[in-house]
Amino acid sequence: MTNRQAMVMRCVAFLPASMLAAAIGYAQGVVGDVAAGKAAFAACASCHQVGASARNAFGPQLNGLIGRRAGGAADYNYSLAMRQSQVIWSEQTLAAFIKRPDLVVPGNKMRFSGWGYDEKKLANLFAYLRTFPPNPAAN
């Protein structure tokens, strides 16, 4: 097992059984489109920022999100549930969280009803988010 596979297995282990099948299904991989991902991010932009000038706002900034520990953006007031979660944001855990935030991290304070499970839309969003590496100045 590679290090990446081991990390995914550790992340997925924290998902409720109802979300496990969706996360495994997403792991099969769908290629995303950055431009379409930017359009998909519009649903997130009212609370989250990305880019060189991104700051924490109503929600945390999302630069370098994939691979980051949940509750890991500096200077953001996360819920206790998010700070204590053991989630590492992978595409699989993010897909499950976007579908049903309260099932992945019960008690989190994100107020988003979820997108359902549109693999292409998620792949597009993740392709867009991957274009924003961590920006220490933005934390």
Tab-separated table of N, CA, C and O in Angstrom, residues 26 32-34 36-44 62 65-66 91 94 98 115 119-132:
chain	number	residue	atom	x	y	z
A	26	TYR	N	-16.101	7.888	-5.324
A	26	TYR	CA	-15.395	9.053	-5.839
A	26	TYR	C	-13.931	8.728	-6.089
A	26	TYR	O	-13.326	9.239	-7.002
A	32	GLY	N	-11.265	16.572	-13.582
A	32	GLY	CA	-11.977	17.827	-13.445
A	32	GLY	C	-11.470	18.906	-14.384
A	32	GLY	O	-10.352	18.850	-14.880
A	33	ASP	N	-12.312	19.891	-14.600
A	33	ASP	CA	-12.019	21.041	-15.445
A	33	ASP	C	-11.912	22.276	-14.550
A	33	ASP	O	-12.863	22.602	-13.836
A	34	VAL	N	-10.767	22.959	-14.594
A	34	VAL	CA	-10.517	24.097	-13.713
A	34	VAL	C	-11.530	25.223	-13.940
A	34	VAL	O	-12.054	25.802	-12.982
A	36	ALA	N	-14.598	25.082	-15.125
A	36	ALA	CA	-15.898	24.671	-14.586
A	36	ALA	C	-15.849	24.654	-13.059
A	36	ALA	O	-16.845	24.948	-12.393
A	37	GLY	N	-14.691	24.313	-12.496
A	37	GLY	CA	-14.525	24.329	-11.049
A	37	GLY	C	-14.629	25.731	-10.482
A	37	GLY	O	-15.167	25.935	-9.388
A	38	LYS	N	-14.107	26.703	-11.214
A	38	LYS	CA	-14.225	28.101	-10.778
A	38	LYS	C	-15.698	28.493	-10.708
A	38	LYS	O	-16.133	29.153	-9.757
A	39	ALA	N	-16.463	28.074	-11.695
A	39	ALA	CA	-17.903	28.352	-11.688
A	39	ALA	C	-18.583	27.641	-10.522
A	39	ALA	O	-19.448	28.212	-9.848
A	40	ALA	N	-18.186	26.403	-10.249
A	40	ALA	CA	-18.760	25.651	-9.132
A	40	ALA	C	-18.422	26.313	-7.802
A	40	ALA	O	-19.222	26.294	-6.861
A	41	PHE	N	-17.227	26.913	-7.704
A	41	PHE	CA	-16.794	27.561	-6.465
A	41	PHE	C	-17.673	28.761	-6.112
A	41	PHE	O	-17.705	29.178	-4.947
A	42	ALA	N	-18.409	29.289	-7.064
A	42	ALA	CA	-19.289	30.429	-6.784
A	42	ALA	C	-20.235	30.123	-5.624
A	42	ALA	O	-20.561	31.011	-4.832
A	43	ALA	N	-20.649	28.854	-5.485
A	43	ALA	CA	-21.522	28.459	-4.378
A	43	ALA	C	-20.796	28.536	-3.038
A	43	ALA	O	-21.421	28.637	-1.991
A	44	CYS	N	-19.478	28.499	-3.056
A	44	CYS	CA	-18.656	28.518	-1.840
A	44	CYS	C	-18.185	29.929	-1.491
A	44	CYS	O	-17.853	30.219	-0.340
A	62	LEU	N	-9.487	28.725	1.768
A	62	LEU	CA	-9.333	27.353	1.285
A	62	LEU	C	-8.069	27.102	0.477
A	62	LEU	O	-7.948	26.070	-0.186
A	65	LEU	N	-6.194	23.504	0.657
A	65	LEU	CA	-7.171	22.721	1.416
A	65	LEU	C	-6.921	21.222	1.319
A	65	LEU	O	-6.944	20.521	2.338
A	66	ILE	N	-6.682	20.716	0.122
A	66	ILE	CA	-6.506	19.272	-0.052
A	66	ILE	C	-5.182	18.866	0.594
A	66	ILE	O	-4.129	19.380	0.258
A	91	GLU	N	-9.756	14.467	-1.485
A	91	GLU	CA	-10.906	14.606	-2.378
A	91	GLU	C	-12.055	13.721	-1.898
A	91	GLU	O	-13.217	14.098	-2.011
A	94	LEU	N	-13.593	15.400	1.288
A	94	LEU	CA	-14.291	16.620	0.871
A	94	LEU	C	-15.579	16.296	0.123
A	94	LEU	O	-16.600	16.958	0.316
A	98	ILE	N	-19.000	17.725	1.450
A	98	ILE	CA	-19.834	18.615	0.640
A	98	ILE	C	-21.229	18.020	0.465
A	98	ILE	O	-22.220	18.740	0.449
A	115	TRP	N	-24.570	19.462	-1.840
A	115	TRP	CA	-24.776	19.480	-3.284
A	115	TRP	C	-25.408	18.217	-3.805
A	115	TRP	O	-25.658	18.089	-4.983
A	119	GLU	N	-20.386	13.705	-9.224
A	119	GLU	CA	-18.947	13.461	-9.316
A	119	GLU	C	-18.234	14.462	-10.213
A	119	GLU	O	-17.139	14.911	-9.898
A	120	LYS	N	-18.829	14.814	-11.330
A	120	LYS	CA	-18.179	15.734	-12.260
A	120	LYS	C	-18.051	17.127	-11.644
A	120	LYS	O	-17.001	17.763	-11.741
A	121	LYS	N	-19.103	17.605	-11.002
A	121	LYS	CA	-19.062	18.918	-10.366
A	121	LYS	C	-18.004	18.941	-9.262
A	121	LYS	O	-17.244	19.905	-9.134
A	122	LEU	N	-17.936	17.872	-8.480
A	122	LEU	CA	-16.923	17.778	-7.434
A	122	LEU	C	-15.521	17.730	-8.028
A	122	LEU	O	-14.616	18.412	-7.545
A	123	ALA	N	-15.323	16.935	-9.080
A	123	ALA	CA	-14.006	16.845	-9.721
A	123	ALA	C	-13.588	18.214	-10.261
A	123	ALA	O	-12.420	18.605	-10.147
A	124	ASN	N	-14.531	18.947	-10.825
A	124	ASN	CA	-14.235	20.292	-11.319
A	124	ASN	C	-13.827	21.212	-10.166
A	124	ASN	O	-12.835	21.940	-10.263
A	125	LEU	N	-14.582	21.170	-9.074
A	125	LEU	CA	-14.263	21.993	-7.915
A	125	LEU	C	-12.876	21.658	-7.383
A	125	LEU	O	-12.081	22.557	-7.101
A	126	PHE	N	-12.557	20.380	-7.269
A	126	PHE	CA	-11.261	19.980	-6.728
A	126	PHE	C	-10.121	20.361	-7.675
A	126	PHE	O	-9.046	20.746	-7.221
A	127	ALA	N	-10.356	20.291	-8.970
A	127	ALA	CA	-9.334	20.735	-9.934
A	127	ALA	C	-9.046	22.219	-9.724
A	127	ALA	O	-7.888	22.652	-9.746
A	128	TYR	N	-10.084	23.002	-9.491
A	128	TYR	CA	-9.920	24.439	-9.242
A	128	TYR	C	-9.191	24.683	-7.921
A	128	TYR	O	-8.233	25.454	-7.857
A	129	LEU	N	-9.609	24.002	-6.852
A	129	LEU	CA	-8.981	24.206	-5.549
A	129	LEU	C	-7.508	23.811	-5.551
A	129	LEU	O	-6.704	24.433	-4.849
A	130	ARG	N	-7.139	22.796	-6.346
A	130	ARG	CA	-5.736	22.388	-6.411
A	130	ARG	C	-4.842	23.469	-7.019
A	130	ARG	O	-3.632	23.415	-6.869
A	131	THR	N	-5.425	24.456	-7.693
A	131	THR	CA	-4.612	25.535	-8.266
A	131	THR	C	-4.190	26.559	-7.219
A	131	THR	O	-3.453	27.486	-7.542
A	132	PHE	N	-4.646	26.384	-5.976
A	132	PHE	CA	-4.333	27.320	-4.893
A	132	PHE	C	-3.539	26.612	-3.802
A	132	PHE	O	-4.101	26.040	-2.884
